[in-house]
CSV table of C-alpha atoms in Angstrom, one decimal:
chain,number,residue,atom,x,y,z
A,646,UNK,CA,0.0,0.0,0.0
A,647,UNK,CA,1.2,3.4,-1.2
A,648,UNK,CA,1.2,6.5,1.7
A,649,UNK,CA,0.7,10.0,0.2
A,650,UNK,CA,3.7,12.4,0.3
A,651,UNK,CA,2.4,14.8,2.6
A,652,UNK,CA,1.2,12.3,5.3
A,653,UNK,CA,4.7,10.7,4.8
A,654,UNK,CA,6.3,13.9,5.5
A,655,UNK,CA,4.4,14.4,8.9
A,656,UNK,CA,5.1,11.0,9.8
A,657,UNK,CA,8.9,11.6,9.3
A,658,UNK,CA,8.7,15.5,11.0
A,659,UNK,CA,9.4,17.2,7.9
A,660,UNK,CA,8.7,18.9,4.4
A,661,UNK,CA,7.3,16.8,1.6
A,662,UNK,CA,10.3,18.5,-0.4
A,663,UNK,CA,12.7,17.3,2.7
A,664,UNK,CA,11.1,13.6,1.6
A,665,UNK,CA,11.8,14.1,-2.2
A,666,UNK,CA,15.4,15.1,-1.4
A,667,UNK,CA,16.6,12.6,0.8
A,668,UNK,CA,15.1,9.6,-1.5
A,669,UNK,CA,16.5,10.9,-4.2
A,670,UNK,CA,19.4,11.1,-2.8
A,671,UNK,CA,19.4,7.5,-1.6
A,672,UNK,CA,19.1,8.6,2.0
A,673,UNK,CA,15.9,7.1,2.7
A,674,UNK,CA,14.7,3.7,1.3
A,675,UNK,CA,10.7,4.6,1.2
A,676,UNK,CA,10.1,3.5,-1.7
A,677,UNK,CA,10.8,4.5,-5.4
A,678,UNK,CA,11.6,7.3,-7.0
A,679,UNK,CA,10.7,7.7,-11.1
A,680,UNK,CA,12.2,10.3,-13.1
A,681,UNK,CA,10.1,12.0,-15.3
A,682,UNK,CA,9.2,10.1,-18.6
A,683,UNK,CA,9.6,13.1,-21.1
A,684,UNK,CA,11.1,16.8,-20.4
A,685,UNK,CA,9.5,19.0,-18.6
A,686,UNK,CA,7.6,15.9,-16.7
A,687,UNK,CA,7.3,15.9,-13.2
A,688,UNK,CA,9.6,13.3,-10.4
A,689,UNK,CA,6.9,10.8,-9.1
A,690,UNK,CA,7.9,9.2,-5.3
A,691,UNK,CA,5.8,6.1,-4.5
A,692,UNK,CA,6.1,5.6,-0.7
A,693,UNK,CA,5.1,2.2,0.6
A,694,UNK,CA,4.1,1.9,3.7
A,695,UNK,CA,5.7,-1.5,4.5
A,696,UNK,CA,8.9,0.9,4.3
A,697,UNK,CA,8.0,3.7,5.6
A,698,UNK,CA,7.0,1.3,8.9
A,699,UNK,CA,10.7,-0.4,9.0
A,700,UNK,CA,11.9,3.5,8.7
A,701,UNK,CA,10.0,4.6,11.5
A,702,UNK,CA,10.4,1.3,13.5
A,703,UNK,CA,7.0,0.8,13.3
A,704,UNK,CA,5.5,-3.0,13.3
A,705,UNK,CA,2.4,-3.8,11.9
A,706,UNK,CA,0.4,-7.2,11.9
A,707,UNK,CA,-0.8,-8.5,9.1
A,708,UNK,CA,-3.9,-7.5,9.3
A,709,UNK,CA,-3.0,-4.1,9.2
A,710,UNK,CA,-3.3,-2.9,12.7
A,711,UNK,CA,-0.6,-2.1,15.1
């Protein structure tokens, strides 16, 4: 499952642009990070929430709660 950007950010304590940076710089394994298909297209950043969890030391059960 997929976490928005800006709910990622407040999760982590900071910017959604502060998210963009450090995955593309390899800081931060959240996810991907998909350059843009043609010039002038925009950087996507799909954050998964499996990853975001190990990030944040978060455990989930399989059901989804925790």
């Amino acid at each position: 499952m997929r976490v928005p950007l800006p709910e990622a950010a407040k999760l982590l304590g900071t910017s959604p642009q502060g998210v963009r940076e450090h995955m593309k710089r390899g800081v931060w394994d959240l996810g991907s990070v998909v350059p843009p298909k043609r010039k002038g297209g925009h950087w996507q950043y799909h954050i998964y929430r499996s990853k975001l969890d190990k990030h944040l030391g978060v455990e989930r059960r399989e059901d989804g709660t925790g």
